[in-house]
Coordinates of C-alpha atoms in Angstrom, one line a residue:
Chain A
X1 CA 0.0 0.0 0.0
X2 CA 1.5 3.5 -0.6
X3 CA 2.1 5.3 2.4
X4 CA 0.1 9.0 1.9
X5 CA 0.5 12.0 4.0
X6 CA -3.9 13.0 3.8
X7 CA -2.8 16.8 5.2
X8 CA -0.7 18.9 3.1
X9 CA -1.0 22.8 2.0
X10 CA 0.6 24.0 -1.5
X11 CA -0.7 27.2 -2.9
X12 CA -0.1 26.9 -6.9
X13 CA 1.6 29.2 -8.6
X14 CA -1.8 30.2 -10.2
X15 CA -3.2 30.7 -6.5
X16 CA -0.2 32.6 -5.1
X17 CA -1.1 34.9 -8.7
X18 CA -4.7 35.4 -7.8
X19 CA -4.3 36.2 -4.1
X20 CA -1.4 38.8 -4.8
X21 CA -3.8 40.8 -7.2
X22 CA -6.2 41.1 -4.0
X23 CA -6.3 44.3 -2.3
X24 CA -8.0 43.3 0.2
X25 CA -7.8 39.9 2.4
X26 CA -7.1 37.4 2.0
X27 CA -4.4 38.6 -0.2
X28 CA -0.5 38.5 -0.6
X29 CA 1.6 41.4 0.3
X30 CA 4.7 41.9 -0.8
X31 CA 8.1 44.1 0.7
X32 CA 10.9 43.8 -1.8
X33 CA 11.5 40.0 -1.7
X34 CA 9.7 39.6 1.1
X35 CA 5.9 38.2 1.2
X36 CA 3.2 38.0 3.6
X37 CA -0.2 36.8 3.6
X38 CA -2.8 38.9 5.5
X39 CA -6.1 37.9 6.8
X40 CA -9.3 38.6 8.8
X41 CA -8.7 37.3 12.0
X42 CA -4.7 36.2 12.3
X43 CA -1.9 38.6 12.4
X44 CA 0.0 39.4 9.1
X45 CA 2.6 36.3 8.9
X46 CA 5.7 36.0 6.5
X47 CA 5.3 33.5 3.9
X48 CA 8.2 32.0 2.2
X49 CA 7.5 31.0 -1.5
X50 CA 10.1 28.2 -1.5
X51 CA 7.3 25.9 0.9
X52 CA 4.8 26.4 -1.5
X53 CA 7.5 25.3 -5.2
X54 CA 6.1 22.2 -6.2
X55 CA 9.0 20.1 -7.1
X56 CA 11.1 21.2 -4.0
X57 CA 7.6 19.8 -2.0
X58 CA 8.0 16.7 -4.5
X59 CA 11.2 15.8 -3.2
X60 CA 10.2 16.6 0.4
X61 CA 7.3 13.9 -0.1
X62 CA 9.7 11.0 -0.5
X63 CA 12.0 12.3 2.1
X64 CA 9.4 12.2 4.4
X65 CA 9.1 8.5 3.5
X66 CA 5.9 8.8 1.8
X67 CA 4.5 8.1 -1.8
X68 CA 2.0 10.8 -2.0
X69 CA 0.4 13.7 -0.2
X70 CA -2.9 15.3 -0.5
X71 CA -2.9 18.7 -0.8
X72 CA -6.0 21.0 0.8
X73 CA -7.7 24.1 0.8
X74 CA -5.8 26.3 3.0
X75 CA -9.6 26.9 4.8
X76 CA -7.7 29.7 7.4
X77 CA -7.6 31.7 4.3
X78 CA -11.4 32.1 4.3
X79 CA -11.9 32.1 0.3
X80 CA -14.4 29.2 0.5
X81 CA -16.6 32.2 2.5
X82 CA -16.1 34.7 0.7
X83 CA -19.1 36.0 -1.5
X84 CA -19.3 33.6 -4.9
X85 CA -18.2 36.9 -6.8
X86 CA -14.9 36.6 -4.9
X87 CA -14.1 33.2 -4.2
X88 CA -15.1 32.0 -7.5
X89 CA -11.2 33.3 -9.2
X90 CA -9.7 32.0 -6.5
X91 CA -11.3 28.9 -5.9
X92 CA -10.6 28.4 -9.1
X93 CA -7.0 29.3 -9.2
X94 CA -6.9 26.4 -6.6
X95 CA -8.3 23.7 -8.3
X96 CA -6.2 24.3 -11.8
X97 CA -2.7 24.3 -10.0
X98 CA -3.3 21.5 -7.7
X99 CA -4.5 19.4 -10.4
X100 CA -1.6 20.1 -12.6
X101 CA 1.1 19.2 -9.4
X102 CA 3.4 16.5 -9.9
X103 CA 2.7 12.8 -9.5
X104 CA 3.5 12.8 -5.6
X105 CA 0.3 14.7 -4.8
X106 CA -3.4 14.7 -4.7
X107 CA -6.0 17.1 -3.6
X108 CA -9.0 17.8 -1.5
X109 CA -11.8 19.7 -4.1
X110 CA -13.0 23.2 -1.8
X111 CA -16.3 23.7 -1.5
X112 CA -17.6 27.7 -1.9
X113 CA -20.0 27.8 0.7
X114 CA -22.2 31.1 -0.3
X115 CA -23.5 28.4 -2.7
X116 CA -22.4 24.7 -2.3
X117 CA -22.4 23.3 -5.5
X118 CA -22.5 19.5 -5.3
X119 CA -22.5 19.4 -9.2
X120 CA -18.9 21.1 -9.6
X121 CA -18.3 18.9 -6.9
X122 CA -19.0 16.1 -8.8
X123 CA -17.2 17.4 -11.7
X124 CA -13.8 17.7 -9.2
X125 CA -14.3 14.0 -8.4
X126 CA -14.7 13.0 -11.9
X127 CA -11.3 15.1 -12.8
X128 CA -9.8 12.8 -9.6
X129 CA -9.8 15.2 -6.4
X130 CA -9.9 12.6 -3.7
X131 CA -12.9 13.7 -1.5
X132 CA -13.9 17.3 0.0
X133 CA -12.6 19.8 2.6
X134 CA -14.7 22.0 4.7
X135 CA -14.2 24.2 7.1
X136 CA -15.1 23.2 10.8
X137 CA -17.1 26.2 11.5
X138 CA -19.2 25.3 8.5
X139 CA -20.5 22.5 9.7
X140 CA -21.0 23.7 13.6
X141 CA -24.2 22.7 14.0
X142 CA -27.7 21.8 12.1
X143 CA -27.7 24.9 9.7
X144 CA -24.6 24.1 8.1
X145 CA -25.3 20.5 8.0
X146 CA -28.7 21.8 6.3
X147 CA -26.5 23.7 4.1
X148 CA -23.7 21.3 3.2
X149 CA -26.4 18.6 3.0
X150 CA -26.4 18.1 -0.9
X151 CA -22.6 18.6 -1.0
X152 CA -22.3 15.6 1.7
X153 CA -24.6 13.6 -0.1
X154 CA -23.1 13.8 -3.8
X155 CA -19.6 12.9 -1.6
X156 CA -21.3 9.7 0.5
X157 CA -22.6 8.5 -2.9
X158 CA -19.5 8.7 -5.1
X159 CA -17.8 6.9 -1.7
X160 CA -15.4 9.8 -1.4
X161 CA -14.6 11.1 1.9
X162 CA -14.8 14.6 3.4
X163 CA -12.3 16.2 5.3
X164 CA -12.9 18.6 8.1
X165 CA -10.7 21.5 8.4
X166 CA -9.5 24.5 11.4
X167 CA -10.6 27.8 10.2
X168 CA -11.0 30.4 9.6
X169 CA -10.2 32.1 13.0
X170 CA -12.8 35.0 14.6
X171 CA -12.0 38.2 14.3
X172 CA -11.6 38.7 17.8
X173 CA -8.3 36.4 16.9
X174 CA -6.5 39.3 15.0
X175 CA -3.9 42.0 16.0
X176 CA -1.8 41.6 19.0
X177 CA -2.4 38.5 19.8
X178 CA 0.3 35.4 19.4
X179 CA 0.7 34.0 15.9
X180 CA -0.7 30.4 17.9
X181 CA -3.7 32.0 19.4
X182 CA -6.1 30.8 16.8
X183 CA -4.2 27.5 16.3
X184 CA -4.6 26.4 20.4
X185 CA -8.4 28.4 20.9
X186 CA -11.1 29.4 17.7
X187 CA -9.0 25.8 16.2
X188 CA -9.7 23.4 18.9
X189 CA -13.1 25.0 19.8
X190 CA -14.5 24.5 16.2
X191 CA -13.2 21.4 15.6
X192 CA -14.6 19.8 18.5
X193 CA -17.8 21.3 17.7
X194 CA -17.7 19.9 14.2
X195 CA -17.2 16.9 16.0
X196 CA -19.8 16.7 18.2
X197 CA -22.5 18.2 15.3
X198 CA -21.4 15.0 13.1
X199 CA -22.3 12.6 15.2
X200 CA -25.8 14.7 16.0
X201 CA -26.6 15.9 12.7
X202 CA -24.0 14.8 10.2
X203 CA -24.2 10.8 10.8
X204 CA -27.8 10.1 10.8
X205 CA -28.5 12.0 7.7
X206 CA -25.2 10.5 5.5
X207 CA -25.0 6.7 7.3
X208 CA -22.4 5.9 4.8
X209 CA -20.2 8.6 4.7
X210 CA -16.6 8.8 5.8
X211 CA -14.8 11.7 7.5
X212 CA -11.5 12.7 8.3
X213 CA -11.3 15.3 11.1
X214 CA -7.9 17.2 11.3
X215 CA -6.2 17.8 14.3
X216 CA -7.2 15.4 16.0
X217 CA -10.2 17.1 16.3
X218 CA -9.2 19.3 18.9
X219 CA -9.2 16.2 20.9
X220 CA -12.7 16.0 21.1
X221 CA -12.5 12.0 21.2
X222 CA -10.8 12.7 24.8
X223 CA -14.0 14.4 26.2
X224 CA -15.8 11.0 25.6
X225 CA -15.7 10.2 29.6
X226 CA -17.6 13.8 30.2
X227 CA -19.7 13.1 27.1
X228 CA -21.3 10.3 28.3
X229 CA -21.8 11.5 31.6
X230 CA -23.9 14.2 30.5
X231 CA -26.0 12.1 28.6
X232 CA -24.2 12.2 25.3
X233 CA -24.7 9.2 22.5
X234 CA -22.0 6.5 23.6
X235 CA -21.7 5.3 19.5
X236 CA -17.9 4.7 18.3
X237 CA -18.2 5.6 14.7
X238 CA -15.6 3.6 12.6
X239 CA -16.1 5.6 10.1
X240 CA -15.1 8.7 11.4
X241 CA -10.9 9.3 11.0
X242 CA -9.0 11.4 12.8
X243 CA -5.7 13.2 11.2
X244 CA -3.1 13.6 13.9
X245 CA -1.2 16.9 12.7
X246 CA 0.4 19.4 15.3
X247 CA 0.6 16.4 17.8
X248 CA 3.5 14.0 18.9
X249 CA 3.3 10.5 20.6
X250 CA 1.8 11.5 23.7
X251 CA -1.2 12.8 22.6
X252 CA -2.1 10.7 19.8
X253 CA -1.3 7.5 22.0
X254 CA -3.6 9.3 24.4
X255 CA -6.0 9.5 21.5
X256 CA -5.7 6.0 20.3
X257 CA -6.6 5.0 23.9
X258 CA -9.5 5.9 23.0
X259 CA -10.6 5.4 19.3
X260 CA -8.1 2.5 18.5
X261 CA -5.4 2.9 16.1
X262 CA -7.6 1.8 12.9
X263 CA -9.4 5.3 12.9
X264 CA -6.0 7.7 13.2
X265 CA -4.4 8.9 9.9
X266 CA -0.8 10.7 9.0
X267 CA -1.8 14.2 9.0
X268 CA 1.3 16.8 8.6
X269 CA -0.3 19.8 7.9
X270 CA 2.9 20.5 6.2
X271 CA 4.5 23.5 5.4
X272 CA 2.7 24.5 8.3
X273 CA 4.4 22.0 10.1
X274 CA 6.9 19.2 9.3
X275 CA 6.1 15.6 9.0
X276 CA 7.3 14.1 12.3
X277 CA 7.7 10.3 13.3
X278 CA 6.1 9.1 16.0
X279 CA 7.9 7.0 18.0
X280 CA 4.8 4.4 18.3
X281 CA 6.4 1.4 16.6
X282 CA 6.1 0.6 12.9
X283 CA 2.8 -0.6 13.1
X284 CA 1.0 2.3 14.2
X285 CA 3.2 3.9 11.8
X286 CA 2.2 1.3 8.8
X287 CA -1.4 2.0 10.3
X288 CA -1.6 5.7 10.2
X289 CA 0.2 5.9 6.6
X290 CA -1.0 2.7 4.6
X291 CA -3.9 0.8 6.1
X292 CA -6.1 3.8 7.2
X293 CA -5.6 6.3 4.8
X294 CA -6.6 3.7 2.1
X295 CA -10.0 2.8 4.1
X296 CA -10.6 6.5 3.8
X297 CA -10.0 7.2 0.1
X298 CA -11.3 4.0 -0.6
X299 CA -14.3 4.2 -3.4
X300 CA -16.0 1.2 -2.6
X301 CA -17.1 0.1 0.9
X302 CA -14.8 -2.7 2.8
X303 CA -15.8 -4.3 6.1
X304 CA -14.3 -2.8 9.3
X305 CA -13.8 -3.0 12.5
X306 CA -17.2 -1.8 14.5
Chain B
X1 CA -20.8 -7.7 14.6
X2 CA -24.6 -6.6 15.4
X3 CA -24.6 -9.0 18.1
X4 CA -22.1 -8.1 20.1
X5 CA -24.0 -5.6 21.8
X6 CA -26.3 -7.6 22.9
X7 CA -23.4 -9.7 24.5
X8 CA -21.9 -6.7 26.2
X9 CA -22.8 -4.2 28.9
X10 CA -21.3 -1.2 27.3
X11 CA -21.5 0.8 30.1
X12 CA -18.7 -0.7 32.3
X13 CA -15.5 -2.2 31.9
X14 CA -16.2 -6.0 32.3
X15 CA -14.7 -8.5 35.0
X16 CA -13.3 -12.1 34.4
X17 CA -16.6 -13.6 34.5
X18 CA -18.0 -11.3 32.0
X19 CA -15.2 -11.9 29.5
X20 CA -15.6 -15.4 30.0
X21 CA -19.5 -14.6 29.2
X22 CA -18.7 -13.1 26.2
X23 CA -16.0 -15.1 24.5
X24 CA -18.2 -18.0 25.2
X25 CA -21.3 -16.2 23.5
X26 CA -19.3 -15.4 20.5
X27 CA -17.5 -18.7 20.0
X28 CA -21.1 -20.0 20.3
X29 CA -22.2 -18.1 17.5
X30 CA -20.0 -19.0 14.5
X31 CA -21.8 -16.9 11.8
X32 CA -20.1 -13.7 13.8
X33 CA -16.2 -15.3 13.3
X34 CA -16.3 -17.9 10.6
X35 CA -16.0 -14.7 7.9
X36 CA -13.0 -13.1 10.3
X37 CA -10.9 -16.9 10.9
X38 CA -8.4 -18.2 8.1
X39 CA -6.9 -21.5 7.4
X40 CA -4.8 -20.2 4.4
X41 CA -2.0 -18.1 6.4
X42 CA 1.3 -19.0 7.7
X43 CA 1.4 -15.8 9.9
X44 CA -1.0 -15.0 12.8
X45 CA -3.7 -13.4 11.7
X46 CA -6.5 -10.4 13.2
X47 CA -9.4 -9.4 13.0
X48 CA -11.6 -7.1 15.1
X49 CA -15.0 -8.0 16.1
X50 CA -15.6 -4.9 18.4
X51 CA -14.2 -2.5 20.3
X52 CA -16.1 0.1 22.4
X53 CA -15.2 1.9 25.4
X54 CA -15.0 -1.0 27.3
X55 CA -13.9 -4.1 25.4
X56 CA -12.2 -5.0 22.5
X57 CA -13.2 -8.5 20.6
X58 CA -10.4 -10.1 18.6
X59 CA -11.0 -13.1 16.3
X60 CA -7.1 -14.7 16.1
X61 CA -6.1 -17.1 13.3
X62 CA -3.3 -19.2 14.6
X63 CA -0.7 -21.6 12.3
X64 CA 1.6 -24.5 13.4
X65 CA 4.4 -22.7 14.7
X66 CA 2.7 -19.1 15.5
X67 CA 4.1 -17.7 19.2
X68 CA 3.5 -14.4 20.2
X69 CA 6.3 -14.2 22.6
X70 CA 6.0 -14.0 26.3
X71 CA 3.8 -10.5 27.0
X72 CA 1.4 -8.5 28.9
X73 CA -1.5 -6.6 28.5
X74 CA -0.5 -3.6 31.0
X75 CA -3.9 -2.7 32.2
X76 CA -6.3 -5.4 30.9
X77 CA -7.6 -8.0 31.6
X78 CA -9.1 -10.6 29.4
X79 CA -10.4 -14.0 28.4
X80 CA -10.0 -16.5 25.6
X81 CA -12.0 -18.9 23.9
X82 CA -10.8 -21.2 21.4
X83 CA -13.1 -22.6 18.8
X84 CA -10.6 -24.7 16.5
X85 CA -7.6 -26.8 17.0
X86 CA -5.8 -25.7 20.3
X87 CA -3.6 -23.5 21.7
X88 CA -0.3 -23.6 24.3
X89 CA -0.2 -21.0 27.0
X90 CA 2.9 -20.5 28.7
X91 CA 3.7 -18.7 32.0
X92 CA 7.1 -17.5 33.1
X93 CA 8.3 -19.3 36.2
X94 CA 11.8 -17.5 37.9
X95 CA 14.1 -20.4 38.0
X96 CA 12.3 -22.7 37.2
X97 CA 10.1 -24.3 33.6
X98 CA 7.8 -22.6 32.3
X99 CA 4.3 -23.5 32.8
X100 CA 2.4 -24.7 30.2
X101 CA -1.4 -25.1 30.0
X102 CA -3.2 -26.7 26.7
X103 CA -6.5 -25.1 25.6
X104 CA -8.7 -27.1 23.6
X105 CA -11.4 -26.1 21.1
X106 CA -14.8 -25.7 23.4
X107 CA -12.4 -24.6 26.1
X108 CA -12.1 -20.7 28.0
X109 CA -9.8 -19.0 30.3
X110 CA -9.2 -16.1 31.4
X111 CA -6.4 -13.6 33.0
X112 CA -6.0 -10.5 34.9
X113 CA -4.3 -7.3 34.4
X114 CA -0.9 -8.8 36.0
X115 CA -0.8 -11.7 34.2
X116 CA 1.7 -12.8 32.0
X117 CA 2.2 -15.2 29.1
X118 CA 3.0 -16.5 25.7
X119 CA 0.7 -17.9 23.8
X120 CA 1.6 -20.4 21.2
X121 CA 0.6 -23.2 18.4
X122 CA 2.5 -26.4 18.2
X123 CA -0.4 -28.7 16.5
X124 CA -0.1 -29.8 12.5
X125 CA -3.9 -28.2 12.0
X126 CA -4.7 -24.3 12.4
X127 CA -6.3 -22.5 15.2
X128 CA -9.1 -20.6 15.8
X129 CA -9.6 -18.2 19.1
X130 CA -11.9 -15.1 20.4
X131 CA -10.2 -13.1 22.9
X132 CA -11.5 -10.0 24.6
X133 CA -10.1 -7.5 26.6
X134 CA -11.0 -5.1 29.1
X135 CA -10.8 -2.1 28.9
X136 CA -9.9 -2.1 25.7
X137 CA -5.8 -3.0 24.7
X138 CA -4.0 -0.1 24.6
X139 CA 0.1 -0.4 25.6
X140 CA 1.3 -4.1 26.0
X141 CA 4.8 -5.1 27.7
X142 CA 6.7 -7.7 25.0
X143 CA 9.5 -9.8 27.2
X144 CA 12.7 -10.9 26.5
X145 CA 15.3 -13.2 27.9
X146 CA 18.6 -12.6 27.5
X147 CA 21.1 -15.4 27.0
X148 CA 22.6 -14.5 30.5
X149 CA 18.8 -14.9 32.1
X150 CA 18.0 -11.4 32.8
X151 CA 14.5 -10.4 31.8
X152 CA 13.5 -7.1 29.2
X153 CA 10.2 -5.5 29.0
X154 CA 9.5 -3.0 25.9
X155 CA 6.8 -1.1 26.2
X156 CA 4.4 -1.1 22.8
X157 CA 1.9 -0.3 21.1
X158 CA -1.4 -3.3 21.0
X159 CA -1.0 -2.4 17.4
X160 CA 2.4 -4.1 17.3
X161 CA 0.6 -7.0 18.5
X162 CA -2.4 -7.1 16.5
X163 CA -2.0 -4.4 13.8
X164 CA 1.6 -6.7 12.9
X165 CA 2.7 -5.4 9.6
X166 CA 1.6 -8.6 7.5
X167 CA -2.0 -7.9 7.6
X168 CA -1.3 -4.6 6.2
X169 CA 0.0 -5.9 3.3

């Protein structure tokens, strides 16, 4: 089985193109050779164009010991909300340079969420994105599940999976504040949320969908304990993935205490932060890089473990 | 694997009694492990029934010559029933044989959180077992004796155990 990385960020040369023509954000500033990338909601941060050159990010893929890694929508940047007018140039910018990256790298298909279109959804699967990514804070609770309904559905009957993504932070998560802020608070909050509103809204209205949740979720699978105790549904959902990036051994073996190691997944998040190796024996590593990340890009549906 | 519930409490981690219970309900059932065992493979091989907050369910394909080694299951317990061929169980004895145990098919037993062994399979015809532990396998201690005596635990994963890299492939 290949061993794939399911949580990587590129932004295409096309992409970098369309977000430096912005004058407003999220766009790219530059300052002689220097460039930034300024939002709502994060402080201005550096970006350095070398993490995003494909063939440098080629090599870095079989460094890392891998075979291939899916790129996603860099959600923090907040295009997918933007109004259609705006996000459509760079949503498409996106979608054209991922798909022409080099052989080491897939992608997750972004969804505009002014108007989720499951048909150009549908069209990104045919041309052979590997599922969807949405934001966590689009799918917080039963209006965004309402929302994202049709978009779910076109995804849980093509057998592709979604991915749930941090961001993009609150405005209250802007200026003066650490460059983590977002990334340890708005991140974790919205994540478990999404969490929690899957199991209430998203699983009983798309049985047979799969779903990756980044971060670990914000550890929601740790709050299981107080979950229960405060009536909560004590279902383990198989097919509900977790990607482990940001976090070493300690926490995803604290994680795996609770969801098994069939439902964890390599997760880098990289350039945003290396690939690291766990030091959790090869066949948690064989699990999170081979064996799960090909039950959750399967197309067809396999057996597993309950 | 929609039985299981019915077989197990959910709500609590379960004692020797109610592993017992529950291997014995499973291994009575073969419909739930007859599509999980194999006769075909020269390895060891897995597959998971269940696993909930409280108990995992392991259906275990065992060849002539498959040993896991001796090891522990750090905090759980669990229980064992063995539904084709048989199985050797061996318990570490300081200075002294180990001490073996033969478990038939039709036969259970069960251990506690303290217990250690090696499980292995010594018979010309293939093995079937259910095991179950609780809480649910998590960090197991693998053993090894030196050629001067002296005793090594590693501390790893349950995956290492029962996620080996063959059934990956």
């Amino acid at each position: 089985m290949p061993a794939v990385d399911i949580h990587q960020h590129l932004w295409p040369e096309s992409l970098l193109s369309a977000l430096s023509l912005r004058r407003e954000p999220p766009m790219l500033v530059r300052r002689g050779s220097d460039w930034s990338v300024r939002l709502r909601g994060e402080p201005e941060a550096p970006v350095d164009l070398a993490d995003h050159d494909p063939d440098r990010r080629a090599a870095l893929v079989h460094a890392d010991g891998l075979d291939r890694a899916l790129v996603a929508p860099s959600v923090p940047l907040g295009i997918e909300a933007l109004a259609a007018g705006e996000a459509e140039p760079l949503l498409e910018a996106y979608h054209e340079g991922v798909a022409a990256l080099p052989g080491e790298f897939g992608a997750w298909a972004a969804v505009a969420l002014a108007e989720p279109d499951p048909a150009a959804l549908a069209h990104r699967l045919d041309a052979g994105f590997v599922g969807a990514c949405v934001s966590a804070g689009a799918l917080g609770g039963p209006a965004g599940f309402d929302r994202l309904g049709p978009v779910l559905e076109t995804l849980e009957r093509r057998g592709a999976p979604l991915f749930v993504h941090p961001g993009p932070a609150s405005s209250a998560d802007g200026e003066g504040m650490p460059s983590w802020w977002a990334a340890l608070t708005g991140y974790v909050a919205s994540m478990q949320t999404a969490w929690h509103a899957f199991a209430v809204w998203g699983r009983p209205a798309h049985p047979g969908l799969r779903v990756c949740f980044a971060m670990l979720a914000g550890l929601a699978p740790l709050q299981r304990e107080r979950l229960i105790a405060r009536g909560g549904p004590a279902v383990s959902d198989p097919d509900v993935l977790l990607d482990v990036s940001s976090y070493g051994a300690r926490t995803v073996d604290a994680v795996l205490r609770e969801v098994g190691v069939d439902r964890l997944v390599e997760g880098s998040d990289r350039p945003v932060i290396g690939v690291t190796e766990l030091p959790l024996g090869d066949a948690v590593r064989t699990a999170l890089r081979e064996r799960n990340p090909a039950r959750l890009l399967s197309t067809t549906t396999t057996e597993v473990p309950a | 694997m929609s039985t299981i519930p019915r077989h197990s409490p959910l709500h609590h981690d379960l004692d020797l009694a109610e592993l017992r219970d529950l291997v014995s309900a499973i291994a009575a059932d073969p419909q739930q492990w007859r599509p999980l065992a194999r006769s075909d493979t020269a390895e060891r091989h897995f597959e998971q029934l269940w696993r909930d907050d409280h108990v995992d369910v392991w259906v275990i394909s065992w060849a002539s010559g498959n040993d896991t080694g001796f090891h522990d299951h750090d905090v759980s317990r669990g229980a064992v029933a063995v539904v084709e061929g048989e199985v050797v169980e061996e318990r570490l004895v300081v200075g002294g044989a180990p001490r073996l145990v033969r478990h038939r098919a039709g036969e259970t037993f069960d251990f506690d959180a303290s217990h250690v062994h090696r499980m292995h399979q010594d018979a010309a015809t293939p093995a079937v077992s259910m095991h179950a532990y609780s809480p649910p396998l998590w960090r197991m201690g693998s053993y090894e004796v030196e050629p001067d005596g002296t005793l090594r635990r590693r501390s790893i994963s349950y995956a290492e155990e029962l996620r080996p890299l063959e059934s990956a492939a």
